[in-house]
């Protein structure tokens, strides 16, 4: 390698390590400011995002497909989420479908792991408290290869390295493709019955 090539290489590495963190921090700052401003809500005030939400990813996906996200939040705001019947409900003006589920949390060992490539899972807890888990990537391995038709992959995981948390009524979560997760995990609450509404949102690369 010539001296000139070495200089170009070191200049590139210097730029990468010096300025990339600044760029990423700026992006995170933009996302936090955007969340706080709240225009993304489209007037939706029935629920707040759970602290597990990947704000940077939400910000990015919303910018790439604003019409779909706006349609979702407007529908949520104008729909009686407790009275709407259980089942699948097409969301007018879009290809989105809301799955209204009256269900129960169950023992961890009976709950499936999953991740997706084409869709993100938007889940709003309408009644009760739902248990969730986020898997640790480093210690998890694929147990069922990606099924393109079902858009799902499943995993073996280490329980001790898994992040468990509860989402109560009036909160929502979003699981993006990088969020390997488990839903409807039994909590310490006496009542395990829940009503949750799930909407599969298009994931834009």
mmCIF file of N, CA and C in Angstrom, residues 13-119:
data_model
loop_
_atom_site.group_PDB
_atom_site.id
_atom_site.type_symbol
_atom_site.label_atom_id
_atom_site.label_comp_id
_atom_site.label_asym_id
_atom_site.label_seq_id
_atom_site.Cartn_x
_atom_site.Cartn_y
_atom_site.Cartn_z
ATOM 1 N N UNK A 13 -10.881 6.849 8.326
ATOM 2 C CA UNK A 13 -11.151 6.315 9.657
ATOM 3 C C UNK A 13 -11.296 7.428 10.689
ATOM 4 N N UNK A 14 -10.480 8.469 10.551
ATOM 5 C CA UNK A 14 -10.587 9.594 11.472
ATOM 6 C C UNK A 14 -11.957 10.252 11.347
ATOM 7 N N UNK A 15 -12.381 10.456 10.106
ATOM 8 C CA UNK A 15 -13.692 11.074 9.878
ATOM 9 C C UNK A 15 -14.796 10.200 10.446
ATOM 10 N N UNK A 16 -14.701 8.900 10.216
ATOM 11 C CA UNK A 16 -15.731 7.972 10.663
ATOM 12 C C UNK A 16 -15.897 8.008 12.181
ATOM 13 N N UNK A 17 -14.789 7.905 12.896
ATOM 14 C CA UNK A 17 -14.862 7.836 14.357
ATOM 15 C C UNK A 17 -15.076 9.198 15.003
ATOM 16 N N UNK A 18 -14.693 10.264 14.310
ATOM 17 C CA UNK A 18 -14.837 11.595 14.883
ATOM 18 C C UNK A 18 -16.234 12.166 14.683
ATOM 19 N N UNK A 19 -16.803 11.918 13.512
ATOM 20 C CA UNK A 19 -18.046 12.606 13.169
ATOM 21 C C UNK A 19 -19.292 11.729 13.169
ATOM 22 N N UNK A 20 -19.128 10.414 13.016
ATOM 23 C CA UNK A 20 -20.298 9.543 13.028
ATOM 24 C C UNK A 20 -21.058 9.610 14.341
ATOM 25 N N UNK A 21 -20.390 9.572 15.511
ATOM 26 C CA UNK A 21 -21.141 9.697 16.772
ATOM 27 C C UNK A 21 -21.910 11.000 16.864
ATOM 28 N N UNK A 22 -21.329 12.089 16.346
ATOM 29 C CA UNK A 22 -22.030 13.378 16.369
ATOM 30 C C UNK A 22 -23.287 13.318 15.515
ATOM 31 N N UNK A 23 -23.165 12.660 14.350
ATOM 32 C CA UNK A 23 -24.320 12.528 13.456
ATOM 33 C C UNK A 23 -25.415 11.693 14.114
ATOM 34 N N UNK A 24 -25.014 10.583 14.743
ATOM 35 C CA UNK A 24 -26.009 9.716 15.372
ATOM 36 C C UNK A 24 -26.689 10.419 16.543
ATOM 37 N N UNK A 25 -25.926 11.190 17.318
ATOM 38 C CA UNK A 25 -26.515 11.936 18.425
ATOM 39 C C UNK A 25 -27.497 12.979 17.924
ATOM 40 N N UNK A 26 -27.160 13.600 16.794
ATOM 41 C CA UNK A 26 -28.064 14.589 16.202
ATOM 42 C C UNK A 26 -29.362 13.931 15.760
ATOM 43 N N UNK A 27 -29.223 12.725 15.164
ATOM 44 C CA UNK A 27 -30.411 11.996 14.735
ATOM 45 C C UNK A 27 -31.288 11.655 15.936
ATOM 46 N N UNK A 28 -30.671 11.171 17.024
ATOM 47 C CA UNK A 28 -31.425 10.818 18.221
ATOM 48 C C UNK A 28 -32.106 12.044 18.807
ATOM 49 N N UNK A 29 -31.402 13.174 18.770
ATOM 50 C CA UNK A 29 -31.992 14.416 19.253
ATOM 51 C C UNK A 29 -33.192 14.833 18.441
ATOM 52 N N UNK A 30 -33.093 14.666 17.122
ATOM 53 C CA UNK A 30 -34.227 14.979 16.249
ATOM 54 C C UNK A 30 -35.422 14.103 16.589
ATOM 55 N N UNK A 31 -35.165 12.816 16.824
ATOM 56 C CA UNK A 31 -36.242 11.878 17.123
ATOM 57 C C UNK A 31 -36.920 12.221 18.445
ATOM 58 N N UNK A 32 -36.125 12.552 19.452
ATOM 59 C CA UNK A 32 -36.698 12.891 20.755
ATOM 60 C C UNK A 32 -37.525 14.178 20.684
ATOM 61 N N UNK A 33 -37.017 15.154 19.957
ATOM 62 C CA UNK A 33 -37.760 16.415 19.804
ATOM 63 C C UNK A 33 -39.071 16.182 19.065
ATOM 64 N N UNK A 34 -39.009 15.345 18.056
ATOM 65 C CA UNK A 34 -40.199 15.010 17.262
ATOM 66 C C UNK A 34 -41.237 14.302 18.126
ATOM 67 N N UNK A 35 -40.786 13.358 18.949
ATOM 68 C CA UNK A 35 -41.700 12.654 19.838
ATOM 69 C C UNK A 35 -42.361 13.629 20.813
ATOM 70 N N UNK A 36 -41.541 14.487 21.395
ATOM 71 C CA UNK A 36 -42.050 15.421 22.397
ATOM 72 C C UNK A 36 -43.045 16.402 21.796
ATOM 73 N N UNK A 37 -42.790 16.849 20.575
ATOM 74 C CA UNK A 37 -43.689 17.794 19.913
ATOM 75 C C UNK A 37 -45.073 17.183 19.726
ATOM 76 N N UNK A 38 -45.116 15.902 19.349
ATOM 77 C CA UNK A 38 -46.379 15.164 19.338
ATOM 78 C C UNK A 38 -47.234 15.255 18.097
ATOM 79 N N UNK A 39 -46.729 15.872 17.017
ATOM 80 C CA UNK A 39 -47.545 15.942 15.798
ATOM 81 C C UNK A 39 -47.853 14.558 15.242
ATOM 82 N N UNK A 40 -46.992 13.600 15.542
ATOM 83 C CA UNK A 40 -47.176 12.234 15.064
ATOM 84 C C UNK A 40 -48.481 11.624 15.558
ATOM 85 N N UNK A 41 -49.018 12.156 16.643
ATOM 86 C CA UNK A 41 -50.213 11.592 17.267
ATOM 87 C C UNK A 41 -51.486 11.777 16.442
ATOM 88 N N UNK A 42 -51.514 12.795 15.590
ATOM 89 C CA UNK A 42 -52.740 13.090 14.841
ATOM 90 C C UNK A 42 -53.936 13.261 15.783
ATOM 91 N N UNK A 43 -53.699 13.858 16.936
ATOM 92 C CA UNK A 43 -54.760 14.057 17.913
ATOM 93 C C UNK A 43 -54.997 12.876 18.829
ATOM 94 N N UNK A 44 -54.278 11.782 18.615
ATOM 95 C CA UNK A 44 -54.459 10.572 19.418
ATOM 96 C C UNK A 44 -53.964 10.792 20.842
ATOM 97 N N UNK A 45 -54.877 10.654 21.820
ATOM 98 C CA UNK A 45 -54.503 10.872 23.218
ATOM 99 C C UNK A 45 -54.985 9.758 24.145
ATOM 100 N N UNK A 46 -55.308 8.604 23.570
ATOM 101 C CA UNK A 46 -55.834 7.500 24.374
ATOM 102 C C UNK A 46 -54.739 6.640 25.000
ATOM 103 N N UNK A 47 -53.525 6.774 24.528
ATOM 104 C CA UNK A 47 -52.439 5.939 25.045
ATOM 105 C C UNK A 47 -51.103 6.629 24.827
ATOM 106 N N UNK A 48 -50.134 6.227 25.663
ATOM 107 C CA UNK A 48 -48.781 6.758 25.559
ATOM 108 C C UNK A 48 -47.828 5.635 25.155
ATOM 109 N N UNK A 49 -46.743 5.977 24.484
ATOM 110 C CA UNK A 49 -45.765 4.932 24.148
ATOM 111 C C UNK A 49 -45.077 4.397 25.395
ATOM 112 N N UNK A 50 -44.883 3.092 25.450
ATOM 113 C CA UNK A 50 -44.137 2.493 26.549
ATOM 114 C C UNK A 50 -42.666 2.864 26.417
ATOM 115 N N UNK A 51 -41.967 2.903 27.530
ATOM 116 C CA UNK A 51 -40.570 3.327 27.542
ATOM 117 C C UNK A 51 -39.652 2.397 26.744
ATOM 118 N N UNK A 52 -40.122 1.202 26.399
ATOM 119 C CA UNK A 52 -39.319 0.268 25.611
ATOM 120 C C UNK A 52 -39.242 0.662 24.144
ATOM 121 N N UNK A 53 -40.054 1.620 23.707
ATOM 122 C CA UNK A 53 -40.120 1.992 22.292
ATOM 123 C C UNK A 53 -38.768 2.483 21.781
ATOM 124 N N UNK A 54 -38.362 1.958 20.628
ATOM 125 C CA UNK A 54 -37.167 2.432 19.939
ATOM 126 C C UNK A 54 -37.541 3.726 19.214
ATOM 127 N N UNK A 55 -37.275 4.858 19.849
ATOM 128 C CA UNK A 55 -37.720 6.154 19.334
ATOM 129 C C UNK A 55 -37.081 6.478 17.985
ATOM 130 N N UNK A 56 -35.794 6.173 17.832
ATOM 131 C CA UNK A 56 -35.116 6.452 16.562
ATOM 132 C C UNK A 56 -35.745 5.668 15.411
ATOM 133 N N UNK A 57 -36.060 4.412 15.657
ATOM 134 C CA UNK A 57 -36.662 3.581 14.606
ATOM 135 C C UNK A 57 -38.077 4.047 14.290
ATOM 136 N N UNK A 58 -38.832 4.404 15.313
ATOM 137 C CA UNK A 58 -40.183 4.912 15.108
ATOM 138 C C UNK A 58 -40.146 6.186 14.269
ATOM 139 N N UNK A 59 -39.249 7.088 14.614
ATOM 140 C CA UNK A 59 -39.088 8.343 13.883
ATOM 141 C C UNK A 59 -38.754 8.067 12.411
ATOM 142 N N UNK A 60 -37.813 7.158 12.180
ATOM 143 C CA UNK A 60 -37.392 6.817 10.821
ATOM 144 C C UNK A 60 -38.530 6.214 10.013
ATOM 145 N N UNK A 61 -39.243 5.247 10.606
ATOM 146 C CA UNK A 61 -40.334 4.592 9.889
ATOM 147 C C UNK A 61 -41.489 5.551 9.620
ATOM 148 N N UNK A 62 -41.764 6.421 10.546
ATOM 149 C CA UNK A 62 -42.851 7.392 10.361
ATOM 150 C C UNK A 62 -42.528 8.325 9.202
ATOM 151 N N UNK A 63 -41.269 8.782 9.108
ATOM 152 C CA UNK A 63 -40.881 9.686 8.024
ATOM 153 C C UNK A 63 -40.954 9.003 6.666
ATOM 154 N N UNK A 64 -40.683 7.711 6.633
ATOM 155 C CA UNK A 64 -40.680 6.969 5.373
ATOM 156 C C UNK A 64 -42.081 6.612 4.889
ATOM 157 N N UNK A 65 -43.053 6.563 5.819
ATOM 158 C CA UNK A 65 -44.401 6.139 5.454
ATOM 159 C C UNK A 65 -45.434 6.888 6.298
ATOM 160 N N UNK A 66 -45.424 8.229 6.243
ATOM 161 C CA UNK A 66 -46.260 9.013 7.154
ATOM 162 C C UNK A 66 -47.760 8.762 6.999
ATOM 163 N N UNK A 67 -48.221 8.562 5.769
ATOM 164 C CA UNK A 67 -49.660 8.401 5.547
ATOM 165 C C UNK A 67 -50.211 7.200 6.305
ATOM 166 N N UNK A 68 -49.459 6.094 6.290
ATOM 167 C CA UNK A 68 -49.933 4.890 6.964
ATOM 168 C C UNK A 68 -50.001 5.089 8.480
ATOM 169 N N UNK A 69 -48.970 5.703 9.046
ATOM 170 C CA UNK A 69 -48.965 5.938 10.492
ATOM 171 C C UNK A 69 -50.040 6.946 10.895
ATOM 172 N N UNK A 70 -50.233 7.966 10.092
ATOM 173 C CA UNK A 70 -51.266 8.962 10.389
ATOM 174 C C UNK A 70 -52.656 8.325 10.361
ATOM 175 N N UNK A 71 -52.868 7.456 9.379
ATOM 176 C CA UNK A 71 -54.149 6.761 9.274
ATOM 177 C C UNK A 71 -54.402 5.900 10.503
ATOM 178 N N UNK A 72 -53.363 5.210 10.971
ATOM 179 C CA UNK A 72 -53.487 4.374 12.164
ATOM 180 C C UNK A 72 -53.904 5.200 13.378
ATOM 181 N N UNK A 73 -53.194 6.274 13.644
ATOM 182 C CA UNK A 73 -53.483 7.048 14.850
ATOM 183 C C UNK A 73 -54.832 7.762 14.779
ATOM 184 N N UNK A 74 -55.235 8.184 13.589
ATOM 185 C CA UNK A 74 -56.562 8.805 13.452
ATOM 186 C C UNK A 74 -57.649 7.776 13.720
ATOM 187 N N UNK A 75 -57.452 6.548 13.236
ATOM 188 C CA UNK A 75 -58.447 5.486 13.455
ATOM 189 C C UNK A 75 -58.540 5.141 14.940
ATOM 190 N N UNK A 76 -57.414 5.032 15.598
ATOM 191 C CA UNK A 76 -57.409 4.728 17.020
ATOM 192 C C UNK A 76 -58.151 5.800 17.819
ATOM 193 N N UNK A 77 -57.958 7.059 17.438
ATOM 194 C CA UNK A 77 -58.574 8.151 18.169
ATOM 195 C C UNK A 77 -60.089 8.186 17.977
ATOM 196 N N UNK A 78 -60.560 7.819 16.809
ATOM 197 C CA UNK A 78 -61.990 7.935 16.488
ATOM 198 C C UNK A 78 -62.763 6.638 16.692
ATOM 199 N N UNK A 79 -62.112 5.621 17.236
ATOM 200 C CA UNK A 79 -62.744 4.312 17.441
ATOM 201 C C UNK A 79 -62.890 4.033 18.932
ATOM 202 N N UNK A 80 -64.038 3.491 19.322
ATOM 203 C CA UNK A 80 -64.238 3.067 20.710
ATOM 204 C C UNK A 80 -63.522 1.737 20.891
ATOM 205 N N UNK A 81 -62.336 1.769 21.444
ATOM 206 C CA UNK A 81 -61.479 0.583 21.509
ATOM 207 C C UNK A 81 -61.966 -0.469 22.489
ATOM 208 N N UNK A 82 -62.832 -0.084 23.422
ATOM 209 C CA UNK A 82 -63.424 -1.061 24.342
ATOM 210 C C UNK A 82 -64.674 -1.706 23.775
ATOM 211 N N UNK A 83 -65.401 -0.956 22.964
ATOM 212 C CA UNK A 83 -66.683 -1.453 22.452
ATOM 213 C C UNK A 83 -66.561 -2.211 21.140
ATOM 214 N N UNK A 84 -65.511 -1.943 20.372
ATOM 215 C CA UNK A 84 -65.369 -2.594 19.072
ATOM 216 C C UNK A 84 -65.305 -4.116 19.258
ATOM 217 N N UNK A 85 -66.036 -4.886 18.445
ATOM 218 C CA UNK A 85 -66.068 -6.348 18.624
ATOM 219 C C UNK A 85 -64.703 -6.997 18.403
ATOM 220 N N UNK A 86 -64.524 -8.112 19.070
ATOM 221 C CA UNK A 86 -63.328 -8.920 18.867
ATOM 222 C C UNK A 86 -63.272 -9.379 17.419
ATOM 223 N N UNK A 87 -62.070 -9.437 16.860
ATOM 224 C CA UNK A 87 -61.918 -9.896 15.490
ATOM 225 C C UNK A 87 -61.086 -8.933 14.664
ATOM 226 N N UNK A 88 -61.097 -9.149 13.355
ATOM 227 C CA UNK A 88 -60.293 -8.331 12.444
ATOM 228 C C UNK A 88 -61.148 -7.221 11.830
ATOM 229 N N UNK A 89 -60.587 -6.014 11.815
ATOM 230 C CA UNK A 89 -61.308 -4.846 11.319
ATOM 231 C C UNK A 89 -60.422 -4.067 10.349
ATOM 232 N N UNK A 90 -60.780 -4.047 9.057
ATOM 233 C CA UNK A 90 -60.031 -3.224 8.108
ATOM 234 C C UNK A 90 -60.119 -1.754 8.515
ATOM 235 N N UNK A 91 -59.005 -1.053 8.418
ATOM 236 C CA UNK A 91 -58.967 0.364 8.740
ATOM 237 C C UNK A 91 -59.241 1.155 7.466
ATOM 238 N N UNK A 92 -60.348 1.895 7.415
ATOM 239 C CA UNK A 92 -60.740 2.605 6.192
ATOM 240 C C UNK A 92 -59.629 3.506 5.645
ATOM 241 N N UNK A 93 -59.545 3.528 4.327
ATOM 242 C CA UNK A 93 -58.565 4.393 3.676
ATOM 243 C C UNK A 93 -57.161 3.832 3.657
ATOM 244 N N UNK A 94 -57.015 2.544 3.970
ATOM 245 C CA UNK A 94 -55.681 1.933 4.001
ATOM 246 C C UNK A 94 -55.803 0.430 3.795
ATOM 247 N N UNK A 95 -54.654 -0.224 3.737
ATOM 248 C CA UNK A 95 -54.607 -1.682 3.679
ATOM 249 C C UNK A 95 -54.400 -2.292 5.061
ATOM 250 N N UNK A 96 -54.418 -1.457 6.073
ATOM 251 C CA UNK A 96 -54.187 -1.919 7.441
ATOM 252 C C UNK A 96 -55.391 -2.679 7.985
ATOM 253 N N UNK A 97 -55.108 -3.641 8.840
ATOM 254 C CA UNK A 97 -56.152 -4.412 9.511
ATOM 255 C C UNK A 97 -55.851 -4.434 11.000
ATOM 256 N N UNK A 98 -56.834 -4.058 11.803
ATOM 257 C CA UNK A 98 -56.685 -4.083 13.258
ATOM 258 C C UNK A 98 -57.243 -5.396 13.793
ATOM 259 N N UNK A 99 -56.416 -6.129 14.517
ATOM 260 C CA UNK A 99 -56.847 -7.379 15.145
ATOM 261 C C UNK A 99 -57.169 -7.098 16.607
ATOM 262 N N UNK A 100 -58.454 -7.169 16.944
ATOM 263 C CA UNK A 100 -58.901 -6.912 18.313
ATOM 264 C C UNK A 100 -58.923 -8.252 19.047
ATOM 265 N N UNK A 101 -58.092 -8.394 20.065
ATOM 266 C CA UNK A 101 -57.923 -9.675 20.745
ATOM 267 C C UNK A 101 -58.320 -9.569 22.216
ATOM 268 N N UNK A 102 -59.300 -10.358 22.614
ATOM 269 C CA UNK A 102 -59.642 -10.537 24.025
ATOM 270 C C UNK A 102 -59.011 -11.859 24.441
ATOM 271 N N UNK A 103 -57.990 -11.782 25.251
ATOM 272 C CA UNK A 103 -57.160 -12.956 25.498
ATOM 273 C C UNK A 103 -56.646 -12.967 26.937
ATOM 274 N N UNK A 104 -55.684 -13.846 27.198
ATOM 275 C CA UNK A 104 -55.057 -13.939 28.513
ATOM 276 C C UNK A 104 -53.562 -14.116 28.355
ATOM 277 N N UNK A 105 -52.810 -13.577 29.304
ATOM 278 C CA UNK A 105 -51.386 -13.893 29.390
ATOM 279 C C UNK A 105 -51.237 -15.354 29.776
ATOM 280 N N UNK A 106 -50.118 -15.953 29.401
ATOM 281 C CA UNK A 106 -49.892 -17.349 29.732
ATOM 282 C C UNK A 106 -48.469 -17.602 30.203
ATOM 283 N N UNK A 107 -48.186 -18.807 30.696
ATOM 284 C CA UNK A 107 -46.841 -19.156 31.162
ATOM 285 C C UNK A 107 -45.802 -18.929 30.069
ATOM 286 N N UNK A 108 -44.650 -18.440 30.445
ATOM 287 C CA UNK A 108 -43.600 -18.103 29.493
ATOM 288 C C UNK A 108 -43.268 -19.264 28.570
ATOM 289 N N UNK A 109 -43.177 -20.460 29.126
ATOM 290 C CA UNK A 109 -42.761 -21.614 28.325
ATOM 291 C C UNK A 109 -43.777 -21.984 27.238
ATOM 292 N N UNK A 110 -44.978 -21.454 27.326
ATOM 293 C CA UNK A 110 -46.001 -21.741 26.312
ATOM 294 C C UNK A 110 -46.157 -20.601 25.298
ATOM 295 N N UNK A 111 -45.376 -19.559 25.455
ATOM 296 C CA UNK A 111 -45.481 -18.414 24.559
ATOM 297 C C UNK A 111 -44.404 -18.493 23.478
ATOM 298 N N UNK A 112 -44.749 -18.142 22.248
ATOM 299 C CA UNK A 112 -43.829 -18.198 21.120
ATOM 300 C C UNK A 112 -42.945 -16.953 21.040
ATOM 301 N N UNK A 113 -41.707 -17.179 20.646
ATOM 302 C CA UNK A 113 -40.835 -16.068 20.273
ATOM 303 C C UNK A 113 -41.123 -15.720 18.814
ATOM 304 N N UNK A 114 -40.789 -14.483 18.422
ATOM 305 C CA UNK A 114 -40.991 -14.116 17.020
ATOM 306 C C UNK A 114 -40.240 -12.842 16.661
ATOM 307 N N UNK A 115 -39.937 -12.734 15.384
ATOM 308 C CA UNK A 115 -39.515 -11.472 14.784
ATOM 309 C C UNK A 115 -40.020 -11.489 13.347
ATOM 310 N N UNK A 116 -40.008 -10.327 12.718
ATOM 311 C CA UNK A 116 -40.552 -10.185 11.366
ATOM 312 C C UNK A 116 -39.579 -9.395 10.500
ATOM 313 N N UNK A 117 -39.753 -9.472 9.213
ATOM 314 C CA UNK A 117 -38.915 -8.707 8.286
ATOM 315 C C UNK A 117 -39.723 -7.671 7.513
ATOM 316 N N UNK A 118 -40.950 -8.020 7.157
ATOM 317 C CA UNK A 118 -41.762 -7.136 6.312
ATOM 318 C C UNK A 118 -42.656 -6.201 7.115
ATOM 319 N N UNK A 119 -42.948 -6.565 8.351
ATOM 320 C CA UNK A 119 -43.907 -5.819 9.157
ATOM 321 C C UNK A 119 -43.333 -5.456 10.528
#
